[in-house]
Short mmCIF file of C-alpha atoms and ligand atoms in Angstrom, two decimals:
data_model
loop_
_atom_site.label_atom_id
_atom_site.label_comp_id
_atom_site.label_asym_id
_atom_site.label_seq_id
_atom_site.Cartn_x
_atom_site.Cartn_y
_atom_site.Cartn_z
CA MET A 334 -80.13 25.57 -14.98
CA THR A 335 -80.51 29.66 -15.56
CA ARG A 336 -82.95 30.95 -13.25
CA ILE A 337 -85.48 33.82 -14.72
CA ILE A 338 -86.63 35.81 -12.33
CA LEU A 339 -90.05 38.52 -12.67
CA LYS A 340 -90.41 41.29 -11.33
CA LYS A 341 -92.97 41.37 -9.15
CA GLY A 342 -96.80 41.58 -9.98
CA ARG A 343 -95.31 40.30 -13.11
CA ASP A 344 -95.89 36.69 -13.37
CA GLU A 345 -100.08 36.99 -14.02
CA SER A 346 -100.31 36.36 -17.69
CA LEU A 347 -97.85 32.75 -17.09
CA ARG A 348 -100.17 31.36 -14.68
CA ARG A 349 -102.69 32.64 -17.11
CA PHE A 350 -100.44 30.08 -19.47
CA HIS A 351 -99.47 32.92 -21.76
CA PRO A 352 -96.15 31.62 -23.41
CA TRP A 353 -94.29 34.50 -23.69
CA VAL A 354 -92.22 36.26 -20.74
CA PHE A 355 -91.43 40.26 -22.35
CA SER A 356 -88.14 40.99 -21.67
CA GLY A 357 -89.40 44.52 -19.16
CA ALA A 358 -90.96 41.44 -16.95
CA VAL A 359 -87.61 40.18 -15.98
CA ALA A 360 -85.80 41.10 -12.95
CA GLN A 361 -83.32 39.25 -12.44
CA ILE A 362 -80.97 36.15 -14.40
CA VAL A 363 -78.78 33.64 -12.34
CA GLY A 364 -76.67 32.02 -14.59
CA GLN A 365 -75.65 33.42 -17.90
CA PRO A 366 -77.14 31.71 -20.87
CA ALA A 367 -76.68 31.26 -24.42
CA GLU A 368 -79.34 32.20 -26.24
CA GLY A 369 -81.66 28.85 -27.57
CA ASP A 370 -80.40 27.83 -23.58
CA VAL A 371 -83.50 25.59 -21.90
CA VAL A 372 -83.97 28.27 -19.24
CA GLY A 373 -86.99 28.27 -15.40
CA VAL A 374 -88.37 31.04 -14.97
CA PHE A 375 -89.36 31.44 -10.66
CA SER A 376 -91.94 34.47 -9.70
CA HIS A 377 -90.37 37.16 -7.78
CA GLU A 378 -91.29 35.60 -4.90
CA GLY A 379 -89.48 32.79 -5.89
CA GLU A 380 -91.63 30.21 -6.94
CA PHE A 381 -91.39 27.48 -9.71
CA LEU A 382 -92.73 29.06 -13.04
CA ALA A 383 -92.35 27.51 -16.06
CA HIS A 384 -89.47 25.98 -18.24
CA GLY A 385 -88.47 27.65 -21.87
CA HIS A 386 -86.09 28.26 -24.86
CA TYR A 387 -83.65 31.42 -24.06
CA GLN A 388 -84.15 34.59 -26.31
CA VAL A 389 -82.74 37.18 -26.89
CA GLY A 390 -84.36 40.81 -27.93
CA SER A 391 -88.27 41.86 -26.26
CA ILE A 392 -89.68 37.95 -25.70
CA ALA A 393 -87.13 36.81 -23.04
CA VAL A 394 -88.45 33.00 -22.29
CA ARG A 395 -90.79 31.06 -25.08
CA VAL A 396 -92.16 29.08 -22.48
CA LEU A 397 -91.67 24.77 -23.18
CA SER A 398 -93.57 23.71 -19.99
CA PHE A 399 -96.08 24.75 -17.47
CA GLN A 400 -95.45 21.10 -15.58
CA GLY A 401 -93.04 21.13 -12.85
CA GLU A 402 -89.75 22.43 -12.60
CA ASP A 403 -88.41 18.28 -14.00
CA ALA A 404 -91.21 18.20 -16.91
CA LEU A 405 -88.41 18.17 -19.32
CA SER A 406 -87.92 13.95 -20.11
CA PRO A 407 -85.99 13.07 -22.33
CA ASP A 408 -89.60 12.10 -24.14
CA PHE A 409 -89.77 15.48 -24.48
CA TRP A 410 -90.68 15.67 -28.05
CA VAL A 411 -92.19 12.78 -28.69
CA ASN A 412 -94.89 13.67 -25.89
CA MET A 413 -95.52 17.03 -27.49
CA ILE A 414 -95.49 15.88 -31.49
CA GLY A 415 -97.39 12.76 -30.13
CA LYS A 416 -99.93 14.96 -28.61
CA ALA A 417 -99.73 17.49 -32.23
CA PHE A 418 -100.24 14.40 -34.19
CA ARG A 419 -103.39 13.16 -32.51
CA VAL A 420 -105.32 17.39 -32.64
CA ARG A 421 -104.69 16.04 -36.51
CA GLN A 422 -106.49 12.23 -36.48
CA ALA A 423 -109.22 14.31 -33.89
CA ALA A 424 -109.25 16.97 -36.75
CA GLY A 425 -109.83 13.82 -39.68
CA LEU A 426 -106.43 15.00 -41.44
CA THR A 427 -104.25 12.19 -40.93
CA ASP A 428 -105.96 9.26 -42.24
CA SER A 429 -108.25 10.43 -45.11
CA GLY A 430 -107.62 9.14 -48.28
CA SER A 431 -108.24 12.57 -50.16
CA THR A 432 -105.56 14.84 -47.64
CA ASN A 433 -101.57 13.81 -47.06
CA CYS A 434 -100.69 17.07 -46.70
CA TYR A 435 -100.80 19.38 -43.08
CA ARG A 436 -98.99 21.28 -40.37
CA LEU A 437 -98.57 18.52 -38.31
CA VAL A 438 -96.61 21.25 -35.95
CA HIS A 439 -97.56 25.64 -35.12
CA GLY A 440 -95.52 26.87 -32.55
CA GLU A 441 -98.21 27.86 -29.59
CA GLY A 442 -100.88 25.76 -31.01
CA ASP A 443 -99.67 23.14 -30.09
CA GLY A 444 -97.41 25.11 -27.20
CA LEU A 445 -94.02 24.95 -29.18
CA PRO A 446 -93.38 28.09 -29.24
CA GLY A 447 -91.56 28.81 -32.28
CA LEU A 448 -91.58 25.47 -34.17
CA ILE A 449 -92.94 25.04 -38.03
CA VAL A 450 -93.42 21.33 -39.10
CA ASP A 451 -95.07 20.95 -42.04
CA TRP A 452 -96.14 16.83 -43.44
CA TYR A 453 -96.16 16.42 -46.57
CA ASP A 454 -96.97 12.91 -47.56
CA GLY A 455 -94.19 11.60 -45.17
CA VAL A 456 -91.80 13.65 -45.79
CA CYS A 457 -90.97 16.57 -42.56
CA VAL A 458 -90.70 20.47 -43.31
CA MET A 459 -89.57 22.56 -40.30
CA GLN A 460 -89.20 25.52 -39.87
CA ALA A 461 -87.51 26.85 -35.96
CA HIS A 462 -88.78 30.82 -35.77
CA SER A 463 -85.98 30.50 -32.48
CA VAL A 464 -82.33 29.81 -31.63
CA GLY A 465 -83.70 27.38 -29.23
CA MET A 466 -85.41 25.11 -31.73
CA PHE A 467 -82.94 25.23 -34.20
CA ARG A 468 -80.47 24.02 -31.11
CA ALA A 469 -83.35 21.20 -30.87
CA LYS A 470 -83.74 20.16 -34.74
CA GLY A 471 -81.20 17.66 -34.29
CA ALA A 472 -84.08 15.84 -31.32
CA ILE A 473 -87.41 17.02 -33.32
CA CYS A 474 -85.18 14.83 -35.49
CA GLU A 475 -85.31 11.48 -34.11
CA ALA A 476 -88.85 12.68 -32.26
CA LEU A 477 -90.11 12.90 -35.20
CA LYS A 478 -88.18 9.55 -36.51
CA SER A 479 -89.70 6.84 -33.25
CA LEU A 480 -93.44 8.42 -33.93
CA PHE A 481 -93.00 7.38 -37.91
CA GLY A 482 -91.56 4.71 -38.42
CA ASP A 483 -91.74 3.75 -41.66
CA SER A 484 -93.68 6.03 -42.51
CA LEU A 485 -90.87 8.61 -43.12
CA LYS A 486 -89.73 9.07 -45.71
CA ALA A 487 -87.16 12.41 -44.77
CA VAL A 488 -87.18 15.52 -42.35
CA TYR A 489 -85.88 18.41 -43.76
CA ASP A 490 -84.84 21.45 -42.22
CA LYS A 491 -85.80 24.98 -44.02
CA SER A 492 -84.06 26.88 -41.14
CA SER A 493 -81.96 30.21 -43.03
CA GLY A 494 -84.36 32.44 -43.64
CA THR A 495 -86.06 32.17 -40.11
CA ALA A 496 -84.77 31.05 -37.17
CA PRO A 497 -83.05 34.15 -36.30
CA PHE A 498 -79.72 34.58 -35.98
CA LYS A 499 -77.58 37.34 -35.98
CA ALA A 500 -76.18 38.78 -39.21
CA GLY A 501 -72.84 36.86 -40.01
CA LEU A 502 -74.03 33.34 -38.93
CA ASP A 503 -74.41 31.26 -42.77
CA LEU A 504 -77.27 28.90 -41.32
CA VAL A 505 -77.70 26.10 -45.45
CA ASP A 506 -80.97 23.96 -45.43
CA GLY A 507 -80.69 19.91 -46.07
CA TYR A 508 -81.74 17.53 -44.66
CA LEU A 509 -81.58 15.79 -41.47
CA TYR A 510 -82.84 12.37 -42.51
CA LYS A 511 -83.57 10.78 -45.77
CA ALA A 512 -84.83 7.26 -45.76
CA GLU A 513 -82.92 5.22 -48.54
CA GLY A 514 -83.96 5.49 -51.37
CA PHE A 515 -85.52 8.67 -50.93
CA SER A 516 -83.80 10.81 -53.14
CA ASP A 517 -86.14 14.11 -54.03
CA ASP A 518 -86.63 17.32 -53.38
CA GLN A 519 -90.51 17.28 -54.48
CA GLN A 520 -93.55 15.09 -54.32
CA VAL A 521 -97.31 15.43 -55.82
CA VAL A 522 -100.06 15.55 -52.28
CA LEU A 523 -103.65 15.22 -52.17
CA GLU A 524 -106.08 18.04 -51.11
CA ASN A 525 -108.92 17.51 -51.15
CA GLY A 526 -108.39 14.62 -53.61
CA ASN A 527 -106.16 17.35 -55.48
CA LYS A 528 -102.97 17.29 -56.20
CA PHE A 529 -100.65 19.09 -56.34
CA LEU A 530 -96.50 19.20 -57.05
CA VAL A 531 -95.03 20.76 -53.53
CA ASN A 532 -90.92 20.95 -53.58
CA TRP A 533 -89.91 22.38 -50.83
CA THR A 534 -86.41 23.19 -51.42
CA GLU A 535 -87.10 25.95 -53.71
CA GLY A 536 -90.56 26.59 -52.74
CA GLN A 537 -91.90 29.76 -50.56
CA LYS A 538 -92.22 29.00 -46.61
CA THR A 539 -91.64 24.92 -46.52
CA GLY A 540 -93.32 24.65 -50.10
CA PHE A 541 -97.47 25.66 -49.27
CA PHE A 542 -99.85 26.99 -47.98
CA LEU A 543 -101.18 24.24 -46.09
CA ASP A 544 -103.81 26.76 -44.17
CA GLN A 545 -105.86 27.88 -47.23
CA ARG A 546 -106.90 24.37 -47.70
CA GLU A 547 -110.76 25.01 -46.34
CA ASN A 548 -111.13 28.20 -47.73
CA ARG A 549 -109.65 26.82 -51.70
CA GLU A 550 -113.23 24.32 -50.49
CA LEU A 551 -115.66 26.86 -50.71
CA VAL A 552 -113.87 28.58 -53.97
CA GLY A 553 -114.76 25.59 -55.40
CA LYS A 554 -118.17 25.74 -54.11
CA TYR A 555 -118.73 29.09 -55.45
CA SER A 556 -116.82 28.25 -58.73
CA ARG A 557 -119.77 26.89 -60.87
CA GLY A 558 -120.15 28.91 -64.67
CA ARG A 559 -117.79 31.96 -63.04
CA ASN A 560 -114.60 33.70 -64.85
CA VAL A 561 -111.96 33.74 -62.32
CA LEU A 562 -109.35 36.12 -60.88
CA ASN A 563 -106.68 34.37 -59.08
CA LEU A 564 -104.11 37.37 -57.76
CA PHE A 565 -101.40 36.23 -55.33
CA CYS A 566 -102.16 32.70 -56.43
CA TYR A 567 -98.07 31.03 -55.74
CA THR A 568 -98.65 27.58 -57.33
CA GLY A 569 -102.20 28.15 -58.50
CA GLY A 570 -103.84 26.61 -55.28
CA PHE A 571 -107.52 28.31 -55.48
CA SER A 572 -107.34 28.19 -59.30
CA VAL A 573 -107.31 23.92 -58.82
CA TYR A 574 -110.07 24.40 -56.66
CA ALA A 575 -111.50 27.00 -58.95
CA LEU A 576 -112.10 25.49 -62.76
CA LYS A 577 -112.87 22.06 -60.31
CA GLY A 578 -116.31 23.61 -59.24
CA GLY A 579 -117.36 24.22 -62.44
CA ALA A 580 -115.42 28.17 -63.59
CA LEU A 581 -116.03 28.71 -66.64
CA ARG A 582 -111.95 29.92 -66.74
CA VAL A 583 -109.77 31.31 -64.49
CA ASP A 584 -107.06 33.34 -64.31
CA SER A 585 -103.95 32.63 -61.73
CA VAL A 586 -101.92 35.72 -61.53
CA ASP A 587 -98.35 35.94 -59.50
CA SER A 588 -94.71 38.24 -59.38
CA SER A 589 -92.41 34.53 -59.01
CA LYS A 590 -91.79 33.40 -61.41
CA LYS A 591 -91.14 30.02 -60.29
CA ALA A 592 -94.75 30.38 -58.68
CA VAL A 593 -96.45 31.16 -62.22
CA ASP A 594 -94.70 28.11 -63.56
CA MET A 595 -95.79 25.44 -61.29
CA VAL A 596 -100.16 27.08 -61.91
CA GLY A 597 -99.62 25.36 -65.13
CA GLU A 598 -97.65 21.92 -63.73
CA ASN A 599 -99.99 21.40 -61.06
CA MET A 600 -102.74 22.65 -64.16
CA GLU A 601 -101.83 19.69 -66.05
CA LEU A 602 -101.36 16.95 -63.01
CA ASN A 603 -104.93 17.65 -62.06
CA GLY A 604 -105.88 16.75 -66.12
CA PHE A 605 -107.29 20.47 -67.03
CA ASP A 606 -107.68 21.50 -70.88
CA PRO A 607 -105.19 24.44 -70.69
CA SER A 608 -107.18 26.21 -73.01
CA LEU A 609 -109.50 26.83 -69.34
CA HIS A 610 -106.27 28.13 -67.65
CA SER A 611 -103.36 31.59 -67.65
CA ASP A 612 -101.13 32.07 -66.27
CA ILE A 613 -99.47 35.56 -65.76
CA ARG A 614 -96.46 36.62 -64.79
CA ALA A 615 -97.09 40.14 -63.22
CA ASP A 616 -97.65 42.19 -59.55
CA ALA A 617 -101.03 41.96 -58.77
CA ILE A 618 -102.10 45.67 -58.00
CA GLU A 619 -101.01 46.41 -61.64
CA PHE A 620 -103.09 44.37 -63.39
CA LEU A 621 -105.39 44.93 -61.48
CA ARG A 622 -106.18 48.54 -63.19
CA GLY A 623 -105.43 47.34 -66.18
CA ILE A 624 -108.21 45.18 -66.24
CA PRO A 625 -112.00 45.66 -67.50
CA GLU A 626 -114.37 45.68 -65.47
CA ASP A 627 -116.75 43.36 -67.25
CA LYS A 628 -114.07 40.56 -67.79
CA TYR A 629 -114.08 38.74 -63.48
CA ASP A 630 -117.43 37.78 -61.72
CA LEU A 631 -114.42 36.03 -58.73
CA MET A 632 -111.46 37.05 -57.50
CA ILE A 633 -110.02 35.85 -54.74
CA VAL A 634 -107.26 38.46 -53.28
CA ASP A 635 -104.72 36.33 -51.19
CA PRO A 636 -100.88 38.86 -50.79
CA PRO A 637 -98.42 37.95 -47.97
CA ALA A 638 -98.50 39.90 -44.85
CA PHE A 639 -98.06 43.36 -45.10
CA ALA A 640 -97.03 43.90 -41.25
CA LYS A 641 -94.63 41.69 -39.58
CA HIS A 642 -94.36 43.95 -37.09
CA ARG A 643 -96.97 46.32 -34.85
CA GLY A 644 -94.77 49.20 -36.51
CA ALA A 645 -95.56 48.49 -39.84
CA LEU A 646 -98.81 48.66 -39.60
CA SER A 647 -100.72 51.84 -40.79
CA ASN A 648 -99.26 51.22 -43.58
CA ALA A 649 -99.84 47.67 -43.81
CA LEU A 650 -104.05 48.64 -43.77
CA ARG A 651 -103.73 51.64 -46.28
CA ALA A 652 -102.37 48.55 -48.34
CA TYR A 653 -104.84 46.74 -47.91
CA GLN A 654 -107.20 49.59 -48.67
CA ARG A 655 -105.74 50.52 -51.53
CA LEU A 656 -105.70 46.60 -52.84
CA ASN A 657 -109.04 46.19 -52.01
CA ALA A 658 -110.53 49.12 -53.50
CA ALA A 659 -109.25 47.93 -56.99
CA ALA A 660 -110.54 44.52 -56.19
CA ILE A 661 -113.97 45.90 -55.67
CA SER A 662 -114.34 48.24 -58.25
CA LYS A 663 -113.21 45.95 -60.85
CA VAL A 664 -116.10 42.61 -60.53
CA THR A 665 -118.37 42.41 -62.28
CA PRO A 666 -122.22 43.24 -60.89
CA GLY A 667 -123.02 40.66 -58.97
CA GLY A 668 -119.07 39.26 -58.70
CA LEU A 669 -117.07 37.99 -55.37
CA ILE A 670 -114.83 38.95 -53.94
CA PHE A 671 -112.42 35.82 -51.53
CA THR A 672 -110.74 38.02 -49.67
CA PHE A 673 -107.64 37.70 -47.03
CA SER A 674 -105.30 38.84 -45.12
CA CYS A 675 -101.96 36.99 -43.29
CA SER A 676 -100.42 39.87 -40.76
CA GLN A 677 -100.44 38.69 -37.22
CA VAL A 678 -100.52 42.26 -36.27
CA VAL A 679 -104.29 42.80 -37.71
CA ASP A 680 -106.74 41.42 -36.14
CA LYS A 681 -110.02 40.93 -37.81
CA GLU A 682 -111.64 44.14 -36.69
CA ASP A 683 -108.73 46.27 -38.92
CA PHE A 684 -108.80 43.46 -42.24
CA ALA A 685 -112.28 44.40 -41.44
CA LEU A 686 -112.71 47.87 -41.56
CA ALA A 687 -109.64 48.13 -43.78
CA VAL A 688 -112.34 46.44 -46.71
CA PHE A 689 -115.16 48.47 -45.34
CA SER A 690 -112.84 51.73 -46.29
CA ALA A 691 -112.55 50.60 -49.30
CA ALA A 692 -115.93 49.39 -50.25
CA ALA A 693 -116.37 53.06 -48.90
CA GLN A 694 -114.42 54.81 -51.70
CA THR A 695 -115.86 52.42 -54.41
CA GLY A 696 -118.24 53.73 -54.24
CA ARG A 697 -120.78 49.95 -54.39
CA SER A 698 -122.93 48.18 -52.33
CA VAL A 699 -121.04 45.80 -50.93
CA ARG A 700 -122.32 42.00 -48.38
CA ILE A 701 -120.46 40.01 -46.41
CA LEU A 702 -121.73 36.66 -47.14
CA GLY A 703 -118.66 35.05 -44.55
CA ARG A 704 -116.22 34.40 -43.00
CA MET A 705 -112.59 32.96 -43.18
CA THR A 706 -109.79 31.78 -41.07
CA GLN A 707 -107.83 28.75 -40.52
CA PRO A 708 -108.06 25.21 -40.08
CA SER A 709 -107.29 23.34 -37.18
CA ASP A 710 -104.34 21.67 -38.14
CA HIS A 711 -103.73 25.96 -37.74
CA SER A 712 -104.68 25.41 -34.15
CA VAL A 713 -104.74 28.64 -31.79
CA ASN A 714 -103.70 28.47 -28.47
CA ILE A 715 -106.93 30.09 -26.16
CA TYR A 716 -104.22 31.37 -24.37
CA HIS A 717 -102.99 32.75 -26.63
CA PRO A 718 -104.79 35.27 -28.79
CA GLU A 719 -102.49 35.98 -30.95
CA GLY A 720 -101.97 32.88 -33.32
CA GLU A 721 -104.64 33.64 -34.88
CA TYR A 722 -103.44 35.01 -37.85
CA LEU A 723 -105.37 34.31 -41.06
CA LYS A 724 -108.47 36.09 -41.62
CA GLY A 725 -111.42 36.85 -44.65
CA LEU A 726 -114.35 37.93 -46.41
CA VAL A 727 -116.49 36.95 -48.93
CA LEU A 728 -117.80 39.89 -50.66
CA TYR A 729 -121.00 39.51 -52.47
CA VAL A 730 -120.67 43.24 -55.27
CA GLU A 731 -124.19 44.14 -56.33
N1 SAH B 1938 -103.09 32.22 -52.47
C1 SAH B 1938 -102.18 31.39 -52.42
C2 SAH B 1938 -101.08 32.01 -51.56
C3 SAH B 1938 -100.90 33.34 -51.35
S1 SAH B 1938 -98.90 33.23 -51.21
C4 SAH B 1938 -101.85 29.27 -52.00
O1 SAH B 1938 -103.60 29.65 -51.69
O2 SAH B 1938 -101.18 28.68 -52.44
C5 SAH B 1938 -98.38 35.12 -51.22
C6 SAH B 1938 -98.08 35.05 -52.63
O3 SAH B 1938 -98.13 36.72 -53.02
C7 SAH B 1938 -97.10 34.31 -53.39
O4 SAH B 1938 -96.95 33.45 -54.13
C8 SAH B 1938 -95.43 36.03 -53.15
O5 SAH B 1938 -95.09 35.47 -54.36
C9 SAH B 1938 -96.97 36.51 -54.31
N2 SAH B 1938 -96.04 38.76 -54.62
C10 SAH B 1938 -95.34 39.11 -53.69
N3 SAH B 1938 -96.28 40.13 -53.84
C11 SAH B 1938 -97.34 40.24 -55.20
C12 SAH B 1938 -97.15 40.98 -56.51
N4 SAH B 1938 -96.94 43.03 -56.00
N5 SAH B 1938 -98.24 40.63 -56.89
C13 SAH B 1938 -97.70 39.24 -56.95
N6 SAH B 1938 -97.96 38.65 -56.29
C14 SAH B 1938 -97.38 38.95 -55.40
#
């Protein structure tokens, strides 16, 4: 096995269980690893530190195990995914009568850097964010089969947009496993008793934004008697909870036609009167600029990540400020705004500062009623604080 030898003194972060080895910390590579190979990482003095997937780029190794040179046993994937399952079990997600979809594997948060697996009532949708995880997909699928047996309906690999292979390699998404008789590319799942149609082949990411489950519930609690605007609505997750919570009406806005079309289907699935909601295909900022100031007294603002890397941070902060200023200026006095950022490089202080600047720009009096984050199935490895990516504020605007 290839040995990655670190520079002197550059073993500190691995000894504190941080799961990445940066290329700048590498003194020597003994062997000729292909991208995605499992390699051993050693201190300058030759002490074994970790096993991980080798990568080309600023992160040279993503760690799979810190435990001894022979830790990558044949049962590795079953052990690790089994542990991830038990975390979801402890959180009450695996045998809940009202929720049958959750994130089963959340990358670094579950000690499996670069791997996402979402569970949709027996269908596992996986996304590999590293070449190593992509190359391991067969073993991952076998582990899922052995862990879930008959309750596994399918394993779908959706890594074409996420696995960082060099351009030119044509990746094709597809099923790694299908139980006999299972043929659909979509199915209806339950989240807190609400029904949602999830289409993993056509939808964004793995098909549904499971990370907003608890925040949707919170919106439901605040919605009674309110006129709700759900911006960046995708398939209407927040809209369904708002109507369930007693909203007077809900307007849902997204720039994607496919997404907006599914909002109507989800409304129908949950039995809501069509006159209580409309689905609007539009750019969220343009839509906000065009509305009067007395129309909505609850807004949800959940844009896609504005910054995908550190270099984009300052532009992203300006974009959050612009968007939130537009929302704050248009919400009715006494109105609420649930505003989010899912950019990993924007931390919660940065985001709060962008929203503060937005409020100041409008001159309105704004209170913070609550802070939101990602749920337990998007767990954060304490040694990898970068894993905390979703943050949100509940604002009350006078
Ligand atoms: N709140 C959603 C998830 C939002 S993901 C949920 O609970 O499921 C971000 C969404 O923003 C995507 O659906 C994407 O299509 C949409 N989007 C991206 N740019 C947009 C824009 N400029 N205006 C409106 N929607 C946009």
